[in-house]
mmCIF file of C-alpha atoms in Angstrom:
data_model
loop_
_atom_site.group_PDB
_atom_site.id
_atom_site.type_symbol
_atom_site.label_atom_id
_atom_site.label_comp_id
_atom_site.label_asym_id
_atom_site.label_seq_id
_atom_site.Cartn_x
_atom_site.Cartn_y
_atom_site.Cartn_z
ATOM 1 C CA MET R 1 9.307 -26.721 -21.359
ATOM 2 C CA THR R 2 13.056 -26.819 -20.725
ATOM 3 C CA ASP R 3 14.993 -29.046 -18.331
ATOM 4 C CA HIS R 4 16.025 -26.016 -16.279
ATOM 5 C CA MET R 5 13.866 -24.034 -13.874
ATOM 6 C CA LYS R 6 15.015 -20.546 -12.910
ATOM 7 C CA ILE R 7 14.779 -20.337 -9.103
ATOM 8 C CA ASP R 8 15.308 -17.184 -7.057
ATOM 9 C CA HIS R 9 15.513 -16.914 -3.278
ATOM 10 C CA ASP R 10 12.685 -15.130 -1.543
ATOM 11 C CA VAL R 11 14.361 -11.813 -0.735
ATOM 12 C CA GLY R 12 15.347 -11.630 2.920
ATOM 13 C CA LYS R 13 14.988 -8.266 4.648
ATOM 14 C CA ARG R 14 17.560 -6.866 7.028
ATOM 15 C CA ILE R 15 15.002 -6.625 9.855
ATOM 16 C CA THR R 16 12.262 -8.946 11.051
ATOM 17 C CA ALA R 17 8.573 -8.302 10.458
ATOM 18 C CA ALA R 18 8.123 -7.555 14.182
ATOM 19 C CA ASP R 19 10.905 -4.952 14.130
ATOM 20 C CA GLU R 20 9.516 -3.400 10.958
ATOM 21 C CA CYS R 21 6.058 -3.299 12.539
ATOM 22 C CA ALA R 22 7.385 -1.341 15.525
ATOM 23 C CA LEU R 23 9.106 1.161 13.217
ATOM 24 C CA VAL R 24 6.047 1.647 11.009
ATOM 25 C CA GLN R 25 3.798 1.935 14.065
ATOM 26 C CA ALA R 26 5.971 4.751 15.402
ATOM 27 C CA ALA R 27 6.020 6.475 12.013
ATOM 28 C CA PHE R 28 2.237 6.206 11.672
ATOM 29 C CA ALA R 29 1.745 7.660 15.156
ATOM 30 C CA ARG R 30 3.658 10.740 13.967
ATOM 31 C CA ASN R 31 1.783 10.879 10.650
ATOM 32 C CA PRO R 32 -1.688 9.372 11.200
ATOM 33 C CA THR R 33 -3.081 10.721 7.912
ATOM 34 C CA SER R 34 -0.640 8.710 5.780
ATOM 35 C CA GLU R 35 -2.592 6.088 3.839
ATOM 36 C CA LEU R 36 0.669 4.443 2.760
ATOM 37 C CA LEU R 37 1.846 3.967 6.361
ATOM 38 C CA ARG R 38 -1.600 2.781 7.460
ATOM 39 C CA HIS R 39 -1.687 0.126 4.749
ATOM 40 C CA ARG R 40 1.830 -1.095 5.527
ATOM 41 C CA LEU R 41 1.077 -1.207 9.247
ATOM 42 C CA ALA R 42 -2.081 -3.232 8.596
ATOM 43 C CA ILE R 43 -0.090 -5.763 6.563
ATOM 44 C CA LEU R 44 2.454 -6.175 9.362
ATOM 45 C CA LEU R 45 -0.183 -6.420 12.098
ATOM 46 C CA ASN R 46 -1.988 -9.092 10.094
ATOM 47 C CA HIS R 47 1.267 -11.021 9.796
ATOM 48 C CA ASP R 48 1.663 -10.831 13.580
ATOM 49 C CA ASP R 49 -1.890 -12.159 14.188
ATOM 50 C CA ARG R 50 -2.970 -8.795 15.659
ATOM 51 C CA PHE R 51 -6.278 -8.790 13.824
ATOM 52 C CA ASP R 52 -8.227 -6.597 16.258
ATOM 53 C CA GLU R 53 -5.580 -3.905 15.827
ATOM 54 C CA VAL R 54 -5.919 -4.118 12.044
ATOM 55 C CA ILE R 55 -9.658 -3.543 12.347
ATOM 56 C CA ALA R 56 -9.126 -0.680 14.813
ATOM 57 C CA LEU R 57 -6.890 1.094 12.272
ATOM 58 C CA TYR R 58 -9.908 1.516 10.004
ATOM 59 C CA ALA R 59 -12.502 2.417 12.642
ATOM 60 C CA GLY R 60 -14.709 5.245 11.394
ATOM 61 C CA ILE R 61 -13.395 5.032 7.820
ATOM 62 C CA ASP R 62 -15.873 4.389 5.007
ATOM 63 C CA PRO R 63 -14.566 1.193 3.319
ATOM 64 C CA SER R 64 -15.982 2.253 -0.048
ATOM 65 C CA GLY R 65 -13.374 5.009 -0.071
ATOM 66 C CA LEU R 66 -10.477 2.579 0.408
ATOM 67 C CA GLY R 67 -8.508 0.735 -2.220
ATOM 68 C CA PHE R 68 -9.182 -2.927 -2.958
ATOM 69 C CA ALA R 69 -6.050 -4.179 -1.157
ATOM 70 C CA GLU R 70 -7.022 -2.545 2.138
ATOM 71 C CA VAL R 71 -10.635 -3.709 2.003
ATOM 72 C CA ILE R 72 -9.699 -7.316 1.250
ATOM 73 C CA MET R 73 -7.158 -7.187 4.084
ATOM 74 C CA LEU R 74 -9.939 -6.092 6.430
ATOM 75 C CA VAL R 75 -12.018 -9.015 5.186
ATOM 76 C CA HIS R 76 -9.228 -11.433 6.075
ATOM 77 C CA ALA R 77 -8.729 -9.853 9.516
ATOM 78 C CA HIS R 78 -12.423 -10.297 10.350
ATOM 79 C CA LEU R 79 -12.388 -13.876 9.032
ATOM 80 C CA ALA R 80 -9.299 -14.711 11.097
ATOM 81 C CA LEU R 81 -11.110 -13.747 14.312
ATOM 82 C CA ASP R 82 -13.822 -16.306 13.515
ATOM 83 C CA ARG R 83 -16.552 -14.631 15.562
ATOM 84 C CA ALA R 84 -20.144 -14.432 14.323
ATOM 85 C CA ASP R 85 -20.264 -10.635 14.087
ATOM 86 C CA ASP R 86 -16.842 -10.548 12.437
ATOM 87 C CA THR R 87 -17.924 -13.143 9.888
ATOM 88 C CA GLU R 88 -21.005 -11.080 9.011
ATOM 89 C CA ARG R 89 -18.814 -7.998 8.663
ATOM 90 C CA ALA R 90 -16.395 -9.946 6.463
ATOM 91 C CA ALA R 91 -19.235 -10.882 4.104
ATOM 92 C CA GLN R 92 -20.332 -7.238 3.894
ATOM 93 C CA LEU R 93 -16.796 -6.006 3.253
ATOM 94 C CA ALA R 94 -16.216 -8.679 0.607
ATOM 95 C CA THR R 95 -19.219 -7.295 -1.270
ATOM 96 C CA VAL R 96 -17.671 -3.817 -1.024
ATOM 97 C CA ALA R 97 -14.384 -5.246 -2.317
ATOM 98 C CA PHE R 98 -16.177 -6.814 -5.270
ATOM 99 C CA GLY R 99 -17.744 -3.458 -6.120
ATOM 100 C CA ILE R 100 -14.397 -1.633 -6.245
ATOM 101 C CA ALA R 101 -12.398 -4.510 -7.757
ATOM 102 C CA ASN R 102 -10.355 -3.810 -10.854
ATOM 103 C CA GLY R 103 -10.352 -6.832 -13.147
ATOM 104 C CA ASP R 104 -11.415 -10.456 -12.913
ATOM 105 C CA SER R 105 -8.593 -11.517 -10.594
ATOM 106 C CA GLN R 106 -9.659 -9.066 -7.878
ATOM 107 C CA ARG R 107 -13.348 -9.849 -8.398
ATOM 108 C CA ALA R 108 -12.588 -13.546 -7.939
ATOM 109 C CA ALA R 109 -10.619 -12.846 -4.747
ATOM 110 C CA ALA R 110 -13.524 -10.863 -3.289
ATOM 111 C CA LEU R 111 -16.068 -13.538 -4.199
ATOM 112 C CA ALA R 112 -13.863 -16.314 -2.781
ATOM 113 C CA ALA R 113 -13.660 -14.440 0.533
ATOM 114 C CA ARG R 114 -17.406 -13.796 0.545
ATOM 115 C CA GLY R 115 -18.078 -17.471 -0.127
ATOM 116 C CA LYS R 116 -15.970 -18.415 2.887
ATOM 117 C CA ALA R 117 -17.925 -16.025 5.115
ATOM 118 C CA GLN R 118 -21.298 -17.142 3.743
ATOM 119 C CA ARG R 119 -20.482 -20.770 4.393
ATOM 120 C CA ARG R 120 -19.567 -20.016 8.006
ATOM 121 C CA LEU R 121 -22.870 -18.193 8.381
ATOM 122 C CA GLY R 122 -24.738 -21.264 7.139
ATOM 123 C CA ALA R 123 -25.762 -19.734 3.798
ATOM 124 C CA ILE R 124 -24.533 -22.762 1.853
ATOM 125 C CA GLU R 125 -26.324 -22.121 -1.448
ATOM 126 C CA ALA R 126 -25.186 -18.492 -1.470
ATOM 127 C CA ALA R 127 -21.635 -19.608 -0.654
ATOM 128 C CA GLU R 128 -21.609 -22.053 -3.558
ATOM 129 C CA ARG R 129 -22.873 -19.344 -5.923
ATOM 130 C CA SER R 130 -20.152 -16.940 -4.776
ATOM 131 C CA LEU R 131 -17.430 -19.560 -5.199
ATOM 132 C CA ARG R 132 -18.651 -20.620 -8.640
ATOM 133 C CA ASP R 133 -18.895 -16.975 -9.692
ATOM 134 C CA ALA R 134 -15.321 -16.477 -8.463
ATOM 135 C CA LEU R 135 -14.104 -19.339 -10.641
ATOM 136 C CA ALA R 136 -16.081 -18.002 -13.600
ATOM 137 C CA HIS R 137 -14.144 -14.742 -13.246
ATOM 138 C CA ASP R 138 -10.829 -16.525 -12.690
ATOM 139 C CA PRO R 139 -10.550 -20.329 -13.071
ATOM 140 C CA HIS R 140 -7.070 -20.116 -11.521
ATOM 141 C CA ASN R 141 -8.248 -18.708 -8.165
ATOM 142 C CA LYS R 142 -6.882 -21.173 -5.617
ATOM 143 C CA ASP R 143 -8.984 -20.082 -2.644
ATOM 144 C CA ALA R 144 -12.264 -20.460 -4.529
ATOM 145 C CA CYS R 145 -11.164 -23.858 -5.827
ATOM 146 C CA LYS R 146 -10.273 -25.130 -2.366
ATOM 147 C CA ARG R 147 -13.439 -23.762 -0.752
ATOM 148 C CA LEU R 148 -15.776 -25.101 -3.432
ATOM 149 C CA ALA R 149 -14.198 -28.553 -3.152
ATOM 150 C CA SER R 150 -14.478 -28.464 0.647
ATOM 151 C CA LEU R 151 -18.131 -27.408 0.467
ATOM 152 C CA LEU R 152 -18.971 -30.236 -1.948
ATOM 153 C CA PHE R 153 -17.063 -32.790 0.133
ATOM 154 C CA ASP R 154 -19.157 -31.751 3.134
ATOM 155 C CA GLN R 155 -22.256 -32.469 1.039
ATOM 156 C CA GLY R 156 -20.974 -35.986 0.321
ATOM 157 C CA ALA R 157 -20.479 -35.256 -3.381
ATOM 158 C CA PRO R 158 -16.972 -36.381 -4.414
ATOM 159 C CA ASP R 159 -18.282 -36.996 -7.947
ATOM 160 C CA ARG R 160 -19.177 -33.306 -8.226
ATOM 161 C CA VAL R 161 -15.772 -32.343 -6.831
ATOM 162 C CA LEU R 162 -14.053 -34.444 -9.469
ATOM 163 C CA ALA R 163 -16.189 -33.004 -12.274
ATOM 164 C CA ASP R 164 -15.543 -29.423 -11.153
ATOM 165 C CA MET R 165 -11.805 -29.959 -10.705
ATOM 166 C CA ASP R 166 -11.511 -31.665 -14.094
ATOM 167 C CA GLY R 167 -13.391 -28.735 -15.612
ATOM 168 C CA LEU R 168 -10.974 -26.233 -14.092
ATOM 169 C CA ASN R 169 -8.027 -28.328 -15.255
ATOM 170 C CA ALA R 170 -9.459 -28.255 -18.787
ATOM 171 C CA LYS R 171 -9.477 -24.435 -18.575
ATOM 172 C CA GLY R 172 -5.753 -24.431 -17.841
ATOM 173 C CA ALA R 173 -5.853 -24.345 -14.040
ATOM 174 C CA GLY R 174 -3.282 -26.592 -12.401
ATOM 175 C CA HIS R 175 -2.193 -26.049 -8.800
ATOM 176 C CA SER R 176 -1.770 -27.953 -5.557
ATOM 177 C CA ARG R 177 -5.260 -27.259 -4.204
ATOM 178 C CA LEU R 178 -6.832 -28.640 -7.367
ATOM 179 C CA PHE R 179 -4.621 -31.755 -7.481
ATOM 180 C CA ALA R 180 -5.215 -32.458 -3.776
ATOM 181 C CA ALA R 181 -8.988 -32.195 -4.269
ATOM 182 C CA GLN R 182 -8.815 -34.625 -7.199
ATOM 183 C CA THR R 183 -6.849 -37.102 -5.086
ATOM 184 C CA LEU R 184 -9.348 -36.901 -2.213
ATOM 185 C CA ALA R 185 -12.339 -37.246 -4.559
ATOM 186 C CA LEU R 186 -10.886 -40.305 -6.279
ATOM 187 C CA ALA R 187 -10.149 -41.902 -2.898
ATOM 188 C CA GLN R 188 -13.693 -41.248 -1.664
ATOM 189 C CA LEU R 189 -15.025 -42.802 -4.886
ATOM 190 C CA ASN R 190 -12.906 -45.884 -4.054
ATOM 191 C CA ALA R 191 -10.732 -45.363 -7.140
ATOM 192 C CA ILE R 192 -7.672 -45.965 -4.962
ATOM 193 C CA ASP R 193 -5.164 -46.705 -7.730
ATOM 194 C CA ALA R 194 -6.221 -43.557 -9.580
ATOM 195 C CA ALA R 195 -5.985 -41.559 -6.335
ATOM 196 C CA ARG R 196 -2.443 -42.801 -5.714
ATOM 197 C CA GLU R 197 -1.488 -41.986 -9.293
ATOM 198 C CA ARG R 198 -2.871 -38.451 -8.990
ATOM 199 C CA ASP R 199 -1.146 -37.954 -5.620
ATOM 200 C CA GLY R 200 2.146 -39.006 -7.184
ATOM 201 C CA TRP R 201 4.192 -39.412 -3.992
ATOM 202 C CA ASP R 202 5.449 -42.875 -4.935
ATOM 203 C CA ARG R 203 6.565 -41.600 -8.330
ATOM 204 C CA PHE R 204 7.873 -38.124 -7.560
ATOM 205 C CA ALA R 205 9.155 -38.035 -3.958
ATOM 206 C CA TYR R 206 12.911 -37.688 -3.389
ATOM 207 C CA CYS R 207 14.928 -38.339 -0.246
ATOM 208 C CA GLY R 208 18.685 -37.862 0.041
ATOM 209 C CA THR R 209 21.523 -36.339 2.043
ATOM 210 C CA LEU R 210 22.632 -32.776 1.421
ATOM 211 C CA ALA R 211 26.166 -32.254 0.172
ATOM 212 C CA THR R 212 28.431 -30.565 2.710
ATOM 213 C CA PRO R 213 28.522 -26.830 1.900
ATOM 214 C CA PRO R 214 31.906 -25.566 0.654
ATOM 215 C CA GLY R 215 34.320 -24.523 3.379
ATOM 216 C CA TRP R 216 32.891 -26.828 6.053
ATOM 217 C CA GLU R 217 34.726 -29.780 7.521
ATOM 218 C CA SER R 218 31.545 -31.843 7.691
ATOM 219 C CA LEU R 219 27.787 -31.637 7.280
ATOM 220 C CA GLU R 220 27.482 -32.240 11.031
ATOM 221 C CA ALA R 221 29.573 -29.143 11.799
ATOM 222 C CA PHE R 222 27.500 -27.081 9.379
ATOM 223 C CA ASN R 223 24.254 -28.265 10.980
ATOM 224 C CA VAL R 224 25.493 -27.322 14.464
ATOM 225 C CA ALA R 225 26.203 -23.776 13.245
ATOM 226 C CA LEU R 226 22.910 -23.625 11.339
ATOM 227 C CA ALA R 227 20.946 -24.763 14.412
ATOM 228 C CA ALA R 228 22.583 -22.071 16.551
ATOM 229 C CA GLU R 229 21.736 -19.416 13.952
ATOM 230 C CA LEU R 230 18.082 -20.490 13.818
ATOM 231 C CA LEU R 231 17.612 -20.774 17.588
ATOM 232 C CA ASN R 232 19.023 -17.257 18.015
ATOM 233 C CA HIS R 233 17.087 -15.780 15.086
ATOM 234 C CA ARG R 234 15.261 -12.539 15.951
ATOM 235 C CA GLY R 235 12.223 -13.810 14.049
ATOM 236 C CA LEU R 236 11.711 -16.867 16.285
ATOM 237 C CA ARG R 237 8.120 -16.902 17.557
ATOM 238 C CA TYR R 238 5.695 -19.340 19.164
ATOM 239 C CA GLU R 239 3.053 -20.606 16.740
ATOM 240 C CA ARG R 240 1.128 -18.563 14.177
ATOM 241 C CA SER R 241 -2.511 -18.399 13.102
ATOM 242 C CA GLY R 242 -3.347 -20.275 9.917
ATOM 243 C CA THR R 243 -0.467 -22.758 9.987
ATOM 244 C CA ALA R 244 -0.389 -26.509 10.611
ATOM 245 C CA SER R 245 2.160 -26.168 13.447
ATOM 246 C CA ARG R 246 1.001 -27.101 16.933
ATOM 247 C CA ASN R 247 2.957 -26.383 20.138
ATOM 248 C CA SER R 248 5.892 -25.301 17.992
ATOM 249 C CA TRP R 249 8.318 -22.448 17.526
ATOM 250 C CA ARG R 250 8.676 -20.909 14.077
ATOM 251 C CA VAL R 251 10.874 -18.602 12.047
ATOM 252 C CA ASP R 252 8.639 -17.509 9.188
ATOM 253 C CA ALA R 253 11.427 -15.899 7.149
ATOM 254 C CA PRO R 254 14.792 -17.495 8.004
ATOM 255 C CA MET R 255 16.584 -15.441 5.319
ATOM 256 C CA THR R 256 15.779 -12.245 7.240
ATOM 257 C CA GLY R 257 18.649 -10.380 8.849
ATOM 258 C CA ASN R 258 22.148 -11.753 9.237
ATOM 259 C CA ALA R 259 21.641 -15.405 8.287
ATOM 260 C CA PRO R 260 24.752 -16.629 6.433
ATOM 261 C CA ARG R 261 24.231 -20.310 7.290
ATOM 262 C CA VAL R 262 20.649 -20.216 5.969
ATOM 263 C CA ARG R 263 21.905 -18.678 2.732
ATOM 264 C CA GLU R 264 24.557 -21.385 2.415
ATOM 265 C CA LEU R 265 21.881 -24.017 2.984
ATOM 266 C CA PHE R 266 19.650 -22.727 0.228
ATOM 267 C CA THR R 267 22.497 -22.519 -2.250
ATOM 268 C CA GLN R 268 22.859 -26.277 -1.725
ATOM 269 C CA ILE R 269 19.112 -26.944 -1.764
ATOM 270 C CA ILE R 270 18.648 -25.078 -5.043
ATOM 271 C CA ALA R 271 21.336 -27.324 -6.531
ATOM 272 C CA VAL R 272 19.356 -30.372 -5.347
ATOM 273 C CA ILE R 273 16.164 -28.957 -6.862
ATOM 274 C CA ASP R 274 17.933 -28.211 -10.158
ATOM 275 C CA ARG R 275 19.064 -31.833 -10.442
ATOM 276 C CA TYR R 276 15.621 -33.079 -9.427
ATOM 277 C CA VAL R 277 13.854 -30.969 -12.073
ATOM 278 C CA ALA R 278 16.328 -32.062 -14.740
ATOM 279 C CA ASP R 279 15.526 -35.691 -13.892
ATOM 280 C CA CYS R 280 11.735 -35.200 -13.939
ATOM 281 C CA PRO R 281 9.972 -37.126 -16.729
ATOM 282 C CA ARG R 282 9.520 -35.118 -19.898
ATOM 283 C CA ASP R 283 6.351 -36.934 -20.985
ATOM 284 C CA GLU R 284 4.001 -34.584 -19.081
ATOM 285 C CA SER R 285 1.701 -37.557 -18.502
ATOM 286 C CA HIS R 286 0.796 -36.247 -15.046
ATOM 287 C CA PRO R 287 -0.989 -32.885 -14.573
ATOM 288 C CA TRP R 288 1.571 -31.961 -11.918
ATOM 289 C CA LEU R 289 4.318 -32.270 -14.528
ATOM 290 C CA ARG R 290 2.342 -30.096 -16.930
ATOM 291 C CA ALA R 291 1.966 -27.447 -14.211
ATOM 292 C CA ARG R 292 5.716 -27.115 -13.678
ATOM 293 C CA PRO R 293 6.713 -23.429 -13.809
ATOM 294 C CA ASP R 294 9.636 -22.196 -15.888
ATOM 295 C CA SER R 295 10.629 -19.765 -13.136
ATOM 296 C CA ALA R 296 10.010 -19.915 -9.415
ATOM 297 C CA ILE R 297 10.717 -18.373 -6.023
ATOM 298 C CA LEU R 298 11.998 -20.435 -3.109
ATOM 299 C CA ARG R 299 10.183 -19.551 0.121
ATOM 300 C CA SER R 300 11.025 -21.144 3.448
ATOM 301 C CA GLY R 301 10.162 -21.374 7.118
ATOM 302 C CA CYS R 302 11.822 -23.007 10.113
ATOM 303 C CA VAL R 303 9.897 -25.160 12.597
ATOM 304 C CA VAL R 304 11.329 -26.030 16.016
ATOM 305 C CA THR R 305 9.407 -28.670 17.947
ATOM 306 C CA GLU R 306 9.907 -29.554 21.582
ATOM 307 C CA HIS R 307 8.464 -32.707 23.158
ATOM 308 C CA SER R 308 4.778 -32.089 22.315
ATOM 309 C CA GLY R 309 5.146 -30.183 19.035
ATOM 310 C CA TYR R 310 3.855 -31.569 15.750
ATOM 311 C CA GLU R 311 2.297 -30.664 12.390
ATOM 312 C CA ASP R 312 -1.340 -31.405 11.611
ATOM 313 C CA TRP R 313 -2.284 -32.967 8.284
ATOM 314 C CA HIS R 314 -1.691 -30.350 5.595
ATOM 315 C CA MET R 315 -0.383 -29.739 2.122
ATOM 316 C CA HIS R 316 1.524 -26.749 0.760
ATOM 317 C CA GLN R 317 -1.165 -24.745 -0.944
ATOM 318 C CA ALA R 318 0.914 -22.160 -2.790
ATOM 319 C CA GLY R 319 3.753 -24.353 -4.032
ATOM 320 C CA TRP R 320 4.451 -26.611 -6.988
ATOM 321 C CA LEU R 321 7.257 -28.552 -5.289
ATOM 322 C CA SER R 322 7.853 -28.633 -1.539
ATOM 323 C CA GLY R 323 10.486 -30.049 0.717
ATOM 324 C CA VAL R 324 12.070 -30.207 4.124
ATOM 325 C CA TYR R 325 15.626 -30.199 5.441
ATOM 326 C CA TYR R 326 16.377 -31.665 8.861
ATOM 327 C CA VAL R 327 18.924 -29.651 10.821
ATOM 328 C CA HIS R 328 18.712 -31.499 14.145
ATOM 329 C CA VAL R 329 16.826 -34.642 15.179
ATOM 330 C CA PRO R 330 16.632 -35.936 18.785
ATOM 331 C CA ALA R 331 18.459 -39.219 19.383
ATOM 332 C CA PRO R 332 15.315 -41.172 20.401
ATOM 333 C CA VAL R 333 13.804 -40.371 16.987
ATOM 334 C CA LEU R 334 16.923 -41.517 15.146
ATOM 335 C CA ASN R 335 17.031 -44.771 17.079
ATOM 336 C CA GLY R 336 13.282 -45.292 17.405
ATOM 337 C CA ALA R 337 10.968 -47.832 15.811
ATOM 338 C CA ASP R 338 7.588 -46.115 16.275
ATOM 339 C CA GLU R 339 6.020 -42.997 14.762
ATOM 340 C CA ARG R 340 7.445 -40.488 17.262
ATOM 341 C CA GLY R 341 9.156 -37.603 15.457
ATOM 342 C CA CYS R 342 8.480 -39.053 12.004
ATOM 343 C CA ILE R 343 6.834 -37.472 8.965
ATOM 344 C CA GLU R 344 3.964 -39.366 7.348
ATOM 345 C CA PHE R 345 2.419 -38.995 3.894
ATOM 346 C CA GLY R 346 -1.120 -40.131 3.115
ATOM 347 C CA LEU R 347 -4.669 -38.789 3.340
ATOM 348 C CA PRO R 348 -6.326 -37.151 6.372
ATOM 349 C CA GLU R 349 -9.160 -39.273 7.732
ATOM 350 C CA ASP R 350 -11.329 -36.222 8.390
ATOM 351 C CA LEU R 351 -11.137 -35.281 4.692
ATOM 352 C CA ALA R 352 -10.959 -38.615 2.908
ATOM 353 C CA GLY R 353 -12.926 -40.711 5.396
ATOM 354 C CA ALA R 354 -11.397 -43.419 7.569
ATOM 355 C CA ASP R 355 -11.962 -46.275 5.106
ATOM 356 C CA SER R 356 -10.628 -44.350 2.100
ATOM 357 C CA ALA R 357 -7.580 -43.113 4.012
ATOM 358 C CA ARG R 358 -6.838 -46.646 5.186
ATOM 359 C CA SER R 359 -7.200 -48.074 1.676
ATOM 360 C CA PHE R 360 -5.025 -45.315 0.214
ATOM 361 C CA GLY R 361 -2.277 -46.147 2.694
ATOM 362 C CA SER R 362 0.524 -44.074 4.176
ATOM 363 C CA LYS R 363 4.297 -43.807 3.995
ATOM 364 C CA ARG R 364 6.229 -42.945 7.129
ATOM 365 C CA VAL R 365 9.743 -41.499 6.905
ATOM 366 C CA ARG R 366 12.167 -41.351 9.832
ATOM 367 C CA PRO R 367 14.151 -38.103 9.708
ATOM 368 C CA ARG R 368 17.880 -37.784 10.211
ATOM 369 C CA PRO R 369 20.151 -34.720 10.339
ATOM 370 C CA GLY R 370 21.226 -33.648 6.854
ATOM 371 C CA MET R 371 18.277 -35.332 5.146
ATOM 372 C CA VAL R 372 16.516 -33.382 2.416
ATOM 373 C CA MET R 373 13.151 -34.433 1.005
ATOM 374 C CA LEU R 374 11.276 -33.165 -2.057
ATOM 375 C CA PHE R 375 7.680 -33.967 -2.990
ATOM 376 C CA PRO R 376 4.763 -32.455 -4.937
ATOM 377 C CA SER R 377 3.175 -29.661 -2.927
ATOM 378 C CA HIS R 378 -0.277 -31.261 -3.125
ATOM 379 C CA CYS R 379 0.791 -34.379 -1.176
ATOM 380 C CA HIS R 380 -0.802 -34.388 2.284
ATOM 381 C CA HIS R 381 1.517 -35.038 5.228
ATOM 382 C CA ARG R 382 1.797 -34.673 8.993
ATOM 383 C CA THR R 383 4.373 -35.164 11.738
ATOM 384 C CA PHE R 384 4.208 -36.774 15.175
ATOM 385 C CA PRO R 385 5.374 -35.388 18.547
ATOM 386 C CA HIS R 386 8.784 -36.787 19.440
ATOM 387 C CA GLY R 387 8.273 -36.678 23.223
ATOM 388 C CA ASP R 388 11.895 -35.848 24.016
ATOM 389 C CA ALA R 389 13.480 -33.002 25.985
ATOM 390 C CA ASP R 390 15.626 -32.200 22.933
ATOM 391 C CA ARG R 391 14.392 -30.172 19.957
ATOM 392 C CA ARG R 392 13.738 -31.232 16.393
ATOM 393 C CA ILE R 393 14.753 -28.451 13.997
ATOM 394 C CA CYS R 394 13.797 -28.463 10.347
ATOM 395 C CA ILE R 395 13.377 -26.001 7.497
ATOM 396 C CA ALA R 396 10.416 -26.467 5.173
ATOM 397 C CA PHE R 397 10.391 -24.805 1.774
ATOM 398 C CA ASP R 398 8.212 -24.328 -1.273
ATOM 399 C CA VAL R 399 9.033 -23.777 -4.928
ATOM 400 C CA LEU R 400 6.398 -21.165 -5.830
ATOM 401 C CA PRO R 401 5.512 -20.343 -9.441
ATOM 402 C CA ALA R 402 6.944 -16.875 -10.078
#
């Protein structure tokens, strides 16, 4: 492992996903037999939470004649609707996907999806078998890992969670879902010091002020221009299925379109990450350190919260390292003394249990404009509504293994 990590920006398109969806929809209407256009349209509709339309695209088509990618996308559309008949259909389609899968990675993905559907349907033993079979095919499958841990936690078996996660780690798996499950299991077993050590926030979190980008008189002036660019972004939308954001506006791909200020920001953030990685301990004593990728992609999203907006407890399931940059913070948050508008790191009570979460403790950070934070992606965190008429604007980002 070298001191340097190669980091590339997530490629920003010239048009937003919504604009692309409209174009592809028009093209597909003119050429309804095109499988390529149908697949692309389904991807874009899924991204826009239009799950019923995804399903309608495939009405009357035998799923066994489709490719794996389209069948598994149908599975996810049915699961997203979270209705009993859709869940049953998702389980059936996941079995079809398993039958046409090519290789262990696809088989594991199909089994992980089937396990999710089976659990919703109350078939707990069948769900556990599907999830364990998924991990037998691919010990690195993150969805199966997360879902198996969640199922065992619901059974009150943190010892089994820990044994399974340690077993996956021994097979070379090391990702944020696994590390988060280990932390929660240790906390539930009242091994609080070990849980804190595995979480690693105290050891690995970074908080600092971004350097003023070249050509700008001040960081404040840059942030004003950046805020204007984000608030006028064509990709700005209200909420999105499957995210932790509540009562919030989002830009899922800030690099899309003409976004020069966002690009300037990430040039600076990558420099911060480079220095951070170079300063990381070389002893690899922590599994998170051992999981550090040699190359990565930086993916980002903007969250704009008005008075009642906040983020539920979550962690960043696809990343190795995550962070946030604060573009604008309402004055009452800056000058406040309570939790309003703050970000808090700790353990969710509904996952760890109230006593374990309390014993584990929490760390609350008051944001300020220009502040950049970095932390391991498996660290759970949430934010609080700020209650002000002004907006809080931040950009969250993940360093994803390439």
